[in-house]
Amino acid sequence: MSKDAFTLTSPDGKSTTLPVRKGTLGPDVVDIGQLYKEQGVFTYDPGFVATGSCKSDITFIDGDEGVLLYRGYPVEQLAAHSSFIEVAYLLLYGQLPTKAQLDAFDTSIRTHTMLNEGMLRFFNGFRYDAHPMAMLSAVVGSMSAYYHDTLDINDPGTHDIFTHRILAKLPTIAAAAHKLTSGQPFVYPRNDLNYTQNLLHMFFAVPAEPYQINEIAAQALDLLFILHADHEQNCSTSTVRMAGSSGANPYSAIAAGIAALWGPAHGGANEAVLRMLEEIGDTKNIPKFVARAKDKSDSFRLMGFGHRVYKNFDPRAKIIREMCHKVLAQMGRRTDTPMFDLALALEEVALKDDYFIEKNLYPNVDFYSGIIYKALGIPTSMFTVMFAIGRTVGWVAHWREMITDPNLRISRPRQLYTGPKNRDYVQLNKR
Ligand code: CMC
């Protein structure tokens, strides 16, 4: 074995040389593309624990060190100095924008916020108690029925229009879902407001009285969107890539990503954390729930704990925990403080527990985000929608990277078949 290649020898002595590919950061990868052709075997890796599915220039994670870089910039620096719109530009176009580029991008996003009126009528068809993630994936999927001019994926000229549209309209769709659920009239976007101010306006303004934007709330949302913006080949992003690899239109690919995000092992965890904290209710109940999380015969897990890649503190969780202090202090929502105190106490117990230490289970991005959303007055069922608004730019950046890759091939994994061997059909009267 050299550093540039692996040699794999089968039990009957046939050797195959597998090239090693090197990235700019992170472990090398063994390219197994020729393995089946040469050895007649597939690899088997359920859950893609040790498999890289693509090359990407967008985001880097070092899970052992707790490092997250967007286009090379540490997420901590972006969280401290940047804005969501600037980070969106960075993820999409690869560089931090100049002032003129940022202004032009921001203006374009602000002027694509309205929905086709026909799409708004969709919301009348949903039951009042529909989960907002169901509405979000359905309405985003239906954008392909309204914006035909961006369906030709082979025309790169359409990629920017699609990108700006979907980023701009996600908050409008989310707000429409929220207004339906709360029985209030839909509020149209205001293009004089920035991304998060406009989102708060559409969520909380009512026709009966003027609405004052809370700047701390807008800043907290902006920070959460930066932290959620991308996370390399996670489940929903891989879903977007997989759906998009068939040549499906980009709205459908993003709708598939939204559906994948909804699950409690992924973005749905933020909603599950709040429900879990409500169920725990009091610090005196923490040991009981920690014991349940460790019990293999109980399906309960500590939601907001653990990560496939991070075997150290999730850097995003640290930043969000700090923001929780600020939001709770400045929003004056004293009623949410006990929930935060409970979360801090649960974290303390889990981090000292042998089970969690041995398995490297730390709080992840979803552990504290719901406490902020709750303090801002966002209902629990909307938490994963908030995640989706932030992550859309990551999905789009990956879709764009994939679709312009000259080596793009349809994603088509193989399998280890364990079903019945060949057998003959038996007539109904003979079974
Ligand atoms: N509580 C209790 N035990 C856990 C937990 C947890 N939250 N997470 C993992 N474990 C145990 C698990 O039982 C397993 O034990 P063993 O080796 O004895 O079988 C071991 O740790 C490894 O877990 P795994 O399920 O094999 O790890 P994974 O990489 O497949 O799953 C995960 C990662 C995030 C799905 C999982 O940690 C989990 O279910 N966490 C709770 C849900 C959650 O917070 N999800 C949000 C993830 S971050 C944001 C995002 O991706 O959207």
CSV table of C-alpha atoms and ligand atoms in Angstrom, one decimal:
chain,number,residue,atom,x,y,z
A,1,MET,CA,0.0,0.0,0.0
A,2,SER,CA,1.4,3.4,-0.9
A,3,LYS,CA,0.0,6.8,0.3
A,4,ASP,CA,-1.6,7.3,-3.1
A,5,ALA,CA,-3.3,3.9,-3.5
A,6,PHE,CA,-4.8,1.0,-1.6
A,7,THR,CA,-4.3,-2.6,-2.8
A,8,LEU,CA,-7.2,-4.9,-2.1
A,9,THR,CA,-6.6,-8.6,-2.4
A,10,SER,CA,-9.5,-11.0,-2.7
A,11,PRO,CA,-9.4,-14.4,-0.9
A,12,ASP,CA,-8.5,-16.0,-4.3
A,13,GLY,CA,-5.5,-13.7,-4.6
A,14,LYS,CA,-6.7,-11.2,-7.2
A,15,SER,CA,-5.3,-7.8,-6.4
A,16,THR,CA,-6.9,-4.5,-7.3
A,17,THR,CA,-5.2,-1.1,-6.8
A,18,LEU,CA,-7.6,1.5,-5.6
A,19,PRO,CA,-6.5,5.2,-6.0
A,20,VAL,CA,-6.6,7.5,-3.0
A,21,ARG,CA,-8.1,10.9,-3.5
A,22,LYS,CA,-6.9,13.8,-1.4
A,23,GLY,CA,-9.0,16.8,-0.3
A,24,THR,CA,-7.7,20.1,1.0
A,25,LEU,CA,-8.7,19.1,4.6
A,26,GLY,CA,-9.9,15.9,6.2
A,27,PRO,CA,-9.1,12.3,5.7
A,28,ASP,CA,-8.1,10.9,2.3
A,29,VAL,CA,-10.7,8.8,0.5
A,30,VAL,CA,-10.3,5.5,-1.3
A,31,ASP,CA,-11.9,5.6,-4.7
A,32,ILE,CA,-13.7,2.3,-5.1
A,33,GLY,CA,-15.3,3.2,-8.5
A,34,GLN,CA,-13.6,0.3,-10.3
A,35,LEU,CA,-14.0,-2.3,-7.5
A,36,TYR,CA,-17.1,-4.1,-8.9
A,37,LYS,CA,-15.7,-4.2,-12.4
A,38,GLU,CA,-12.4,-5.6,-11.2
A,39,GLN,CA,-13.4,-7.8,-8.2
A,40,GLY,CA,-17.1,-8.4,-8.8
A,41,VAL,CA,-18.0,-7.2,-5.2
A,42,PHE,CA,-19.8,-4.1,-4.0
A,43,THR,CA,-19.1,-2.3,-0.7
A,44,TYR,CA,-21.6,-2.4,2.1
A,45,ASP,CA,-22.0,0.7,4.4
A,46,PRO,CA,-25.6,1.2,5.7
A,47,GLY,CA,-26.1,4.8,6.7
A,48,PHE,CA,-23.0,5.8,4.8
A,49,VAL,CA,-20.9,5.8,7.9
A,50,ALA,CA,-17.6,5.5,6.0
A,51,THR,CA,-18.6,6.6,2.5
A,52,GLY,CA,-18.1,9.9,0.8
A,53,SER,CA,-20.8,10.4,-1.8
A,54,CYS,CA,-19.3,13.3,-3.7
A,55,LYS,CA,-16.6,16.0,-3.9
A,56,SER,CA,-17.6,19.4,-2.5
A,57,ASP,CA,-16.0,22.8,-2.1
A,58,ILE,CA,-18.7,24.2,0.2
A,59,THR,CA,-18.4,23.1,3.9
A,60,PHE,CA,-15.8,21.3,6.0
A,61,ILE,CA,-16.4,19.6,9.4
A,62,ASP,CA,-13.8,18.1,11.7
A,63,GLY,CA,-16.0,16.1,14.0
A,64,ASP,CA,-13.2,15.2,16.5
A,65,GLU,CA,-12.1,18.8,17.0
A,66,GLY,CA,-15.6,20.4,16.7
A,67,VAL,CA,-14.7,22.5,13.6
A,68,LEU,CA,-17.1,23.8,11.1
A,69,LEU,CA,-16.0,25.9,8.1
A,70,TYR,CA,-18.1,27.5,5.4
A,71,ARG,CA,-15.9,28.0,2.3
A,72,GLY,CA,-13.0,27.9,4.7
A,73,TYR,CA,-14.3,30.5,7.2
A,74,PRO,CA,-14.9,29.3,10.8
A,75,VAL,CA,-18.6,29.4,11.7
A,76,GLU,CA,-17.7,31.3,14.9
A,77,GLN,CA,-16.2,34.2,12.9
A,78,LEU,CA,-19.2,34.3,10.6
A,79,ALA,CA,-21.6,34.2,13.5
A,80,ALA,CA,-19.7,37.1,15.2
A,81,HIS,CA,-19.3,39.4,12.2
A,82,SER,CA,-21.5,38.4,9.3
A,83,SER,CA,-25.2,38.3,8.4
A,84,PHE,CA,-27.3,35.5,7.0
A,85,ILE,CA,-27.5,37.2,3.6
A,86,GLU,CA,-23.8,37.6,3.4
A,87,VAL,CA,-23.3,33.9,4.5
A,88,ALA,CA,-25.8,32.9,1.9
A,89,TYR,CA,-23.8,34.7,-0.8
A,90,LEU,CA,-20.6,33.1,0.5
A,91,LEU,CA,-22.1,29.6,0.4
A,92,LEU,CA,-23.6,30.1,-3.1
A,93,TYR,CA,-20.8,31.9,-4.9
A,94,GLY,CA,-17.7,30.7,-2.9
A,95,GLN,CA,-16.4,34.2,-1.8
A,96,LEU,CA,-17.3,36.9,0.6
A,97,PRO,CA,-19.1,39.6,-1.5
A,98,THR,CA,-17.9,43.1,-2.1
A,99,LYS,CA,-20.2,45.8,-0.8
A,100,ALA,CA,-21.7,46.2,-4.3
A,101,GLN,CA,-22.2,42.5,-4.7
A,102,LEU,CA,-23.8,42.2,-1.3
A,103,ASP,CA,-26.2,45.1,-2.0
A,104,ALA,CA,-27.2,43.7,-5.3
A,105,PHE,CA,-27.8,40.2,-3.8
A,106,ASP,CA,-29.7,41.6,-0.9
A,107,THR,CA,-31.9,43.8,-3.2
A,108,SER,CA,-32.7,40.8,-5.4
A,109,ILE,CA,-33.7,38.7,-2.4
A,110,ARG,CA,-35.9,41.5,-1.0
A,111,THR,CA,-37.7,41.9,-4.4
A,112,HIS,CA,-38.6,38.2,-4.8
A,113,THR,CA,-40.5,37.8,-1.6
A,114,MET,CA,-44.1,37.7,-2.9
A,115,LEU,CA,-45.8,34.5,-3.8
A,116,ASN,CA,-48.0,34.0,-6.8
A,117,GLU,CA,-51.5,34.6,-5.5
A,118,GLY,CA,-52.6,31.2,-6.8
A,119,MET,CA,-50.1,29.6,-4.5
A,120,LEU,CA,-51.5,31.4,-1.5
A,121,ARG,CA,-54.9,29.8,-2.2
A,122,PHE,CA,-53.2,26.4,-1.7
A,123,PHE,CA,-53.2,27.1,2.0
A,124,ASN,CA,-57.0,27.1,2.1
A,125,GLY,CA,-56.9,23.4,1.2
A,126,PHE,CA,-54.9,22.3,4.2
A,127,ARG,CA,-56.6,21.4,7.5
A,128,TYR,CA,-56.2,24.1,10.2
A,129,ASP,CA,-54.1,21.6,12.2
A,130,ALA,CA,-51.8,20.5,9.4
A,131,HIS,CA,-48.2,20.3,10.5
A,132,PRO,CA,-46.3,23.3,9.0
A,133,MET,CA,-43.5,21.0,7.6
A,134,ALA,CA,-46.2,19.1,5.6
A,135,MET,CA,-47.4,22.5,4.2
A,136,LEU,CA,-43.8,23.7,3.5
A,137,SER,CA,-42.8,20.6,1.5
A,138,ALA,CA,-46.0,20.6,-0.4
A,139,VAL,CA,-45.9,24.3,-1.3
A,140,VAL,CA,-42.2,24.3,-2.2
A,141,GLY,CA,-42.8,21.3,-4.4
A,142,SER,CA,-45.7,23.1,-6.1
A,143,MET,CA,-43.4,26.0,-7.0
A,144,SER,CA,-42.4,24.0,-10.0
A,145,ALA,CA,-46.0,24.3,-11.2
A,146,TYR,CA,-45.8,28.1,-11.0
A,147,TYR,CA,-42.2,29.1,-12.0
A,148,HIS,CA,-41.8,27.3,-15.3
A,149,ASP,CA,-39.1,29.6,-16.5
A,150,THR,CA,-36.5,28.1,-14.1
A,151,LEU,CA,-37.2,24.4,-14.8
A,152,ASP,CA,-34.6,23.9,-17.4
A,153,ILE,CA,-31.7,22.8,-15.3
A,154,ASN,CA,-29.3,22.7,-18.3
A,155,ASP,CA,-29.7,26.4,-18.7
A,156,PRO,CA,-27.2,27.9,-16.2
A,157,GLY,CA,-28.9,31.3,-16.7
A,158,THR,CA,-31.9,30.1,-14.7
A,159,HIS,CA,-29.9,29.0,-11.7
A,160,ASP,CA,-29.7,32.4,-10.1
A,161,ILE,CA,-33.3,33.2,-10.6
A,162,PHE,CA,-34.3,29.9,-9.0
A,163,THR,CA,-31.9,30.5,-6.1
A,164,HIS,CA,-33.0,34.0,-5.3
A,165,ARG,CA,-36.7,33.1,-5.6
A,166,ILE,CA,-36.5,30.1,-3.3
A,167,LEU,CA,-34.5,32.0,-0.7
A,168,ALA,CA,-36.8,35.0,-0.8
A,169,LYS,CA,-40.1,33.0,-0.8
A,170,LEU,CA,-39.3,30.4,1.9
A,171,PRO,CA,-40.1,32.9,4.8
A,172,THR,CA,-43.3,33.9,3.0
A,173,ILE,CA,-44.4,30.3,2.7
A,174,ALA,CA,-43.5,29.6,6.3
A,175,ALA,CA,-45.4,32.7,7.5
A,176,ALA,CA,-48.4,31.7,5.5
A,177,ALA,CA,-48.4,28.2,7.2
A,178,HIS,CA,-48.1,29.9,10.6
A,179,LYS,CA,-51.0,32.3,9.9
A,180,LEU,CA,-53.2,29.4,8.7
A,181,THR,CA,-52.4,27.5,11.9
A,182,SER,CA,-53.1,30.5,14.1
A,183,GLY,CA,-56.3,31.5,12.3
A,184,GLN,CA,-55.0,34.9,11.4
A,185,PRO,CA,-55.0,36.7,8.0
A,186,PHE,CA,-51.9,36.3,5.8
A,187,VAL,CA,-49.5,39.3,6.0
A,188,TYR,CA,-47.7,40.3,2.8
A,189,PRO,CA,-44.0,40.8,2.8
A,190,ARG,CA,-42.4,44.2,3.1
A,191,ASN,CA,-39.3,44.7,0.9
A,192,ASP,CA,-38.0,47.6,3.0
A,193,LEU,CA,-37.2,45.1,5.8
A,194,ASN,CA,-34.2,42.8,5.9
A,195,TYR,CA,-34.6,39.0,5.7
A,196,THR,CA,-35.3,38.3,9.4
A,197,GLN,CA,-37.2,41.5,10.1
A,198,ASN,CA,-39.5,40.7,7.2
A,199,LEU,CA,-40.0,37.2,8.6
A,200,LEU,CA,-40.9,38.5,12.0
A,201,HIS,CA,-43.3,41.0,10.4
A,202,MET,CA,-45.0,38.3,8.3
A,203,PHE,CA,-45.3,36.0,11.3
A,204,PHE,CA,-46.5,38.4,14.0
A,205,ALA,CA,-48.1,41.5,12.4
A,206,VAL,CA,-51.9,41.7,12.3
A,207,PRO,CA,-54.0,44.2,10.4
A,208,ALA,CA,-55.6,45.5,13.6
A,209,GLU,CA,-52.5,47.3,15.0
A,210,PRO,CA,-49.0,48.4,14.1
A,211,TYR,CA,-46.3,45.8,14.6
A,212,GLN,CA,-42.9,46.9,16.1
A,213,ILE,CA,-40.0,44.6,15.0
A,214,ASN,CA,-37.9,43.5,18.0
A,215,GLU,CA,-34.3,43.9,17.0
A,216,ILE,CA,-33.0,41.2,19.4
A,217,ALA,CA,-35.4,38.8,17.9
A,218,ALA,CA,-34.3,39.6,14.4
A,219,GLN,CA,-30.6,39.3,15.4
A,220,ALA,CA,-31.2,35.9,17.1
A,221,LEU,CA,-33.0,34.6,14.0
A,222,ASP,CA,-30.2,35.8,11.8
A,223,LEU,CA,-27.6,34.0,13.9
A,224,LEU,CA,-29.7,30.8,13.9
A,225,PHE,CA,-30.0,30.9,10.1
A,226,ILE,CA,-26.2,31.4,9.8
A,227,LEU,CA,-25.6,28.4,12.0
A,228,HIS,CA,-28.1,26.2,10.2
A,229,ALA,CA,-27.1,27.4,6.7
A,230,ASP,CA,-25.1,24.3,5.7
A,231,HIS,CA,-23.6,21.1,7.1
A,232,GLU,CA,-22.1,19.2,4.2
A,233,GLN,CA,-23.6,15.8,3.2
A,234,ASN,CA,-26.3,15.5,6.0
A,235,CYS,CA,-29.4,13.5,5.4
A,236,SER,CA,-31.5,16.3,3.8
A,237,THR,CA,-28.7,17.7,1.7
A,238,SER,CA,-27.9,14.2,0.4
A,239,THR,CA,-31.6,13.8,-0.4
A,240,VAL,CA,-31.5,17.0,-2.4
A,241,ARG,CA,-28.5,15.8,-4.3
A,242,MET,CA,-30.0,12.4,-4.8
A,243,ALA,CA,-33.3,13.7,-6.1
A,244,GLY,CA,-31.6,16.4,-8.2
A,245,SER,CA,-29.1,13.9,-9.7
A,246,SER,CA,-32.0,12.4,-11.8
A,247,GLY,CA,-32.5,15.8,-13.5
A,248,ALA,CA,-35.6,16.5,-11.4
A,249,ASN,CA,-36.4,20.2,-11.3
A,250,PRO,CA,-34.8,22.1,-8.4
A,251,TYR,CA,-38.0,22.9,-6.5
A,252,SER,CA,-38.8,19.2,-6.4
A,253,ALA,CA,-35.3,18.4,-5.1
A,254,ILE,CA,-35.6,21.0,-2.3
A,255,ALA,CA,-39.1,19.7,-1.4
A,256,ALA,CA,-37.5,16.3,-1.0
A,257,GLY,CA,-34.9,17.8,1.3
A,258,ILE,CA,-37.6,19.4,3.4
A,259,ALA,CA,-39.3,16.1,3.8
A,260,ALA,CA,-36.0,14.4,4.9
A,261,LEU,CA,-35.3,17.3,7.4
A,262,TRP,CA,-38.6,16.7,9.1
A,263,GLY,CA,-37.5,13.4,10.8
A,264,PRO,CA,-36.7,13.6,14.6
A,265,ALA,CA,-33.2,12.2,14.0
A,266,HIS,CA,-32.5,15.2,11.8
A,267,GLY,CA,-34.1,18.7,11.8
A,268,GLY,CA,-37.2,17.5,13.6
A,269,ALA,CA,-35.0,17.1,16.7
A,270,ASN,CA,-35.5,20.8,17.7
A,271,GLU,CA,-39.3,20.3,18.1
A,272,ALA,CA,-38.6,16.9,19.9
A,273,VAL,CA,-36.2,18.6,22.3
A,274,LEU,CA,-38.8,21.1,23.5
A,275,ARG,CA,-41.5,18.4,23.8
A,276,MET,CA,-38.9,16.3,25.8
A,277,LEU,CA,-38.1,19.3,28.1
A,278,GLU,CA,-41.8,19.8,28.7
A,279,GLU,CA,-42.2,16.2,29.5
A,280,ILE,CA,-39.2,16.2,31.9
A,281,GLY,CA,-40.8,19.3,33.5
A,282,ASP,CA,-38.5,19.6,36.5
A,283,THR,CA,-34.8,19.0,37.3
A,284,LYS,CA,-35.8,16.4,39.9
A,285,ASN,CA,-37.0,14.2,36.9
A,286,ILE,CA,-33.7,14.4,35.0
A,287,PRO,CA,-32.1,11.2,36.4
A,288,LYS,CA,-35.2,9.2,35.4
A,289,PHE,CA,-35.0,10.4,31.8
A,290,VAL,CA,-31.2,10.0,31.6
A,291,ALA,CA,-31.7,6.4,32.8
A,292,ARG,CA,-34.4,5.8,30.1
A,293,ALA,CA,-32.0,7.2,27.4
A,294,LYS,CA,-29.4,4.6,28.5
A,295,ASP,CA,-31.8,1.7,28.6
A,296,LYS,CA,-31.5,-0.3,25.4
A,297,SER,CA,-35.0,-1.8,25.9
A,298,ASP,CA,-36.5,1.8,25.8
A,299,SER,CA,-36.7,3.6,22.5
A,300,PHE,CA,-36.3,7.0,24.3
A,301,ARG,CA,-33.2,9.0,23.4
A,302,LEU,CA,-32.1,12.3,24.8
A,303,MET,CA,-33.1,14.5,21.9
A,304,GLY,CA,-30.6,17.2,20.9
A,305,PHE,CA,-27.8,14.9,22.0
A,306,GLY,CA,-25.4,13.0,19.7
A,307,HIS,CA,-24.2,13.5,16.2
A,308,ARG,CA,-23.0,11.2,13.4
A,309,VAL,CA,-20.0,13.5,12.7
A,310,TYR,CA,-19.3,15.4,15.9
A,311,LYS,CA,-17.7,13.4,18.6
A,312,ASN,CA,-17.0,16.6,20.5
A,313,PHE,CA,-19.1,19.6,21.2
A,314,ASP,CA,-21.1,20.8,18.2
A,315,PRO,CA,-19.6,24.3,17.7
A,316,ARG,CA,-23.1,25.6,16.7
A,317,ALA,CA,-24.6,24.4,20.1
A,318,LYS,CA,-22.0,26.5,22.0
A,319,ILE,CA,-22.9,29.7,20.1
A,320,ILE,CA,-26.6,29.1,20.5
A,321,ARG,CA,-26.3,28.5,24.2
A,322,GLU,CA,-24.7,31.9,24.5
A,323,MET,CA,-27.4,33.5,22.4
A,324,CYS,CA,-30.0,31.9,24.7
A,325,HIS,CA,-28.6,33.9,27.7
A,326,LYS,CA,-28.9,37.1,25.7
A,327,VAL,CA,-32.4,36.5,24.3
A,328,LEU,CA,-33.9,35.4,27.6
A,329,ALA,CA,-32.3,38.4,29.4
A,330,GLN,CA,-33.3,40.9,26.8
A,331,MET,CA,-36.7,39.6,25.7
A,332,GLY,CA,-37.8,39.6,29.3
A,333,ARG,CA,-39.7,36.3,28.8
A,334,ARG,CA,-39.2,35.2,32.3
A,335,THR,CA,-41.5,32.2,31.8
A,336,ASP,CA,-39.0,30.6,29.3
A,337,THR,CA,-36.0,30.8,31.8
A,338,PRO,CA,-37.0,27.7,33.7
A,339,MET,CA,-36.9,25.7,30.4
A,340,PHE,CA,-33.4,27.0,29.7
A,341,ASP,CA,-32.3,26.2,33.3
A,342,LEU,CA,-33.7,22.7,32.8
A,343,ALA,CA,-31.8,22.3,29.6
A,344,LEU,CA,-28.6,23.5,31.2
A,345,ALA,CA,-29.1,21.1,34.1
A,346,LEU,CA,-29.8,18.2,31.8
A,347,GLU,CA,-26.7,19.0,29.8
A,348,GLU,CA,-24.6,19.0,33.0
A,349,VAL,CA,-25.9,15.6,34.1
A,350,ALA,CA,-25.4,14.0,30.7
A,351,LEU,CA,-21.9,15.4,30.2
A,352,LYS,CA,-20.8,13.8,33.5
A,353,ASP,CA,-22.5,10.5,32.8
A,354,ASP,CA,-20.3,7.5,31.7
A,355,TYR,CA,-22.7,6.4,29.0
A,356,PHE,CA,-22.6,9.8,27.3
A,357,ILE,CA,-18.9,10.2,27.8
A,358,GLU,CA,-18.0,6.8,26.4
A,359,LYS,CA,-20.2,7.3,23.3
A,360,ASN,CA,-19.1,10.9,22.8
A,361,LEU,CA,-22.6,12.3,23.0
A,362,TYR,CA,-22.7,16.1,23.3
A,363,PRO,CA,-25.5,18.6,22.8
A,364,ASN,CA,-26.0,19.3,19.1
A,365,VAL,CA,-27.4,22.3,17.2
A,366,ASP,CA,-31.0,21.4,18.0
A,367,PHE,CA,-30.6,21.2,21.8
A,368,TYR,CA,-30.8,25.0,22.5
A,369,SER,CA,-32.3,26.4,19.3
A,370,GLY,CA,-35.9,25.7,20.4
A,371,ILE,CA,-35.5,27.7,23.6
A,372,ILE,CA,-34.8,30.8,21.5
A,373,TYR,CA,-37.6,30.1,19.1
A,374,LYS,CA,-40.0,29.7,22.0
A,375,ALA,CA,-38.8,32.9,23.6
A,376,LEU,CA,-39.5,34.7,20.3
A,377,GLY,CA,-43.1,33.4,20.4
A,378,ILE,CA,-42.6,30.9,17.6
A,379,PRO,CA,-44.8,27.8,18.1
A,380,THR,CA,-43.1,24.5,18.7
A,381,SER,CA,-44.5,22.9,15.5
A,382,MET,CA,-42.7,25.7,13.5
A,383,PHE,CA,-39.2,25.0,14.8
A,384,THR,CA,-38.2,22.6,12.0
A,385,VAL,CA,-39.6,25.1,9.5
A,386,MET,CA,-37.2,27.6,10.9
A,387,PHE,CA,-34.3,25.1,10.4
A,388,ALA,CA,-35.5,24.6,6.8
A,389,ILE,CA,-35.4,28.4,6.1
A,390,GLY,CA,-31.8,28.5,7.2
A,391,ARG,CA,-30.8,25.3,5.5
A,392,THR,CA,-32.4,26.1,2.1
A,393,VAL,CA,-29.3,28.1,1.0
A,394,GLY,CA,-27.1,25.0,1.8
A,395,TRP,CA,-29.4,22.7,-0.2
A,396,VAL,CA,-29.3,25.2,-3.1
A,397,ALA,CA,-25.5,25.6,-3.0
A,398,HIS,CA,-25.1,21.8,-3.1
A,399,TRP,CA,-27.7,21.5,-5.9
A,400,ARG,CA,-25.9,24.1,-7.9
A,401,GLU,CA,-22.5,22.5,-7.3
A,402,MET,CA,-23.8,19.1,-8.3
A,403,ILE,CA,-25.7,20.2,-11.4
A,404,THR,CA,-22.7,22.0,-12.9
A,405,ASP,CA,-20.3,19.2,-12.2
A,406,PRO,CA,-19.2,17.8,-15.6
A,407,ASN,CA,-18.9,14.3,-14.0
A,408,LEU,CA,-22.5,14.3,-12.7
A,409,ARG,CA,-24.1,10.8,-12.8
A,410,ILE,CA,-27.5,9.8,-11.4
A,411,SER,CA,-27.2,8.6,-7.7
A,412,ARG,CA,-27.8,4.9,-7.8
A,413,PRO,CA,-26.5,2.8,-4.9
A,414,ARG,CA,-26.4,-1.0,-5.0
A,415,GLN,CA,-27.6,-3.4,-2.3
A,416,LEU,CA,-26.9,-6.7,-0.5
A,417,TYR,CA,-29.9,-8.8,-1.6
A,418,THR,CA,-31.3,-11.1,1.2
A,419,GLY,CA,-34.7,-12.0,-0.2
A,420,PRO,CA,-35.8,-15.3,-1.6
A,421,LYS,CA,-33.9,-17.0,-4.4
A,422,ASN,CA,-35.4,-17.6,-7.8
A,423,ARG,CA,-38.8,-19.4,-7.4
A,424,ASP,CA,-41.7,-20.2,-9.7
A,425,TYR,CA,-45.1,-18.6,-9.6
A,426,VAL,CA,-47.8,-20.7,-8.0
A,427,GLN,CA,-51.4,-20.5,-9.2
A,428,LEU,CA,-53.8,-19.0,-6.7
A,429,ASN,CA,-55.9,-22.2,-6.3
A,430,LYS,CA,-52.7,-24.1,-5.5
A,431,ARG,CA,-51.4,-21.9,-2.6
B,1,CMC,N1,-29.5,9.4,23.5
B,1,CMC,C1,-29.1,8.1,24.0
B,1,CMC,N2,-28.3,7.3,23.3
B,1,CMC,C2,-27.8,7.8,22.1
B,1,CMC,C3,-28.2,9.0,21.6
B,1,CMC,C4,-29.0,9.8,22.4
B,1,CMC,N3,-29.4,11.0,21.9
B,1,CMC,N4,-27.6,9.2,20.4
B,1,CMC,C5,-26.8,8.1,20.2
B,1,CMC,N5,-27.0,7.3,21.2
B,1,CMC,C6,-26.3,6.0,21.4
B,1,CMC,C7,-26.9,4.9,20.5
B,1,CMC,O1,-27.9,4.2,21.2
B,1,CMC,C8,-25.7,4.1,20.1
B,1,CMC,O2,-25.4,3.2,21.2
B,1,CMC,P1,-24.8,1.7,20.9
B,1,CMC,O3,-23.5,1.9,20.3
B,1,CMC,O4,-24.7,1.1,22.3
B,1,CMC,O5,-25.8,1.0,20.1
B,1,CMC,C9,-24.6,5.0,20.0
B,1,CMC,O6,-25.0,6.1,20.9
B,1,CMC,C10,-24.3,5.6,18.6
B,1,CMC,O7,-25.6,6.1,18.1
B,1,CMC,P2,-26.1,5.9,16.6
B,1,CMC,O8,-27.6,6.0,16.6
B,1,CMC,O9,-25.5,4.6,16.1
B,1,CMC,O10,-25.4,7.1,15.9
B,1,CMC,P3,-25.8,7.7,14.6
B,1,CMC,O11,-24.6,8.5,14.1
B,1,CMC,O12,-26.4,6.7,13.6
B,1,CMC,O13,-26.9,8.8,14.9
B,1,CMC,C11,-28.0,10.7,15.7
B,1,CMC,C12,-26.7,10.1,15.2
B,1,CMC,C13,-27.9,12.2,15.7
B,1,CMC,C14,-29.2,10.3,14.8
B,1,CMC,C15,-28.3,10.2,17.2
B,1,CMC,O14,-27.3,10.6,18.0
B,1,CMC,C16,-29.6,10.6,17.7
B,1,CMC,O15,-30.7,9.9,17.5
B,1,CMC,N6,-29.7,11.7,18.5
B,1,CMC,C17,-31.0,12.3,19.0
B,1,CMC,C18,-31.7,13.0,17.8
B,1,CMC,C19,-31.0,14.3,17.5
B,1,CMC,O16,-30.7,15.1,18.4
B,1,CMC,N7,-30.8,14.6,16.2
B,1,CMC,C20,-30.3,15.9,15.7
B,1,CMC,C21,-28.9,15.7,15.1
B,1,CMC,S1,-28.0,17.2,14.8
B,1,CMC,C22,-28.9,18.1,13.7
B,1,CMC,C23,-29.3,17.5,12.4
B,1,CMC,O17,-28.7,16.6,11.9
B,1,CMC,O18,-30.3,17.9,11.9
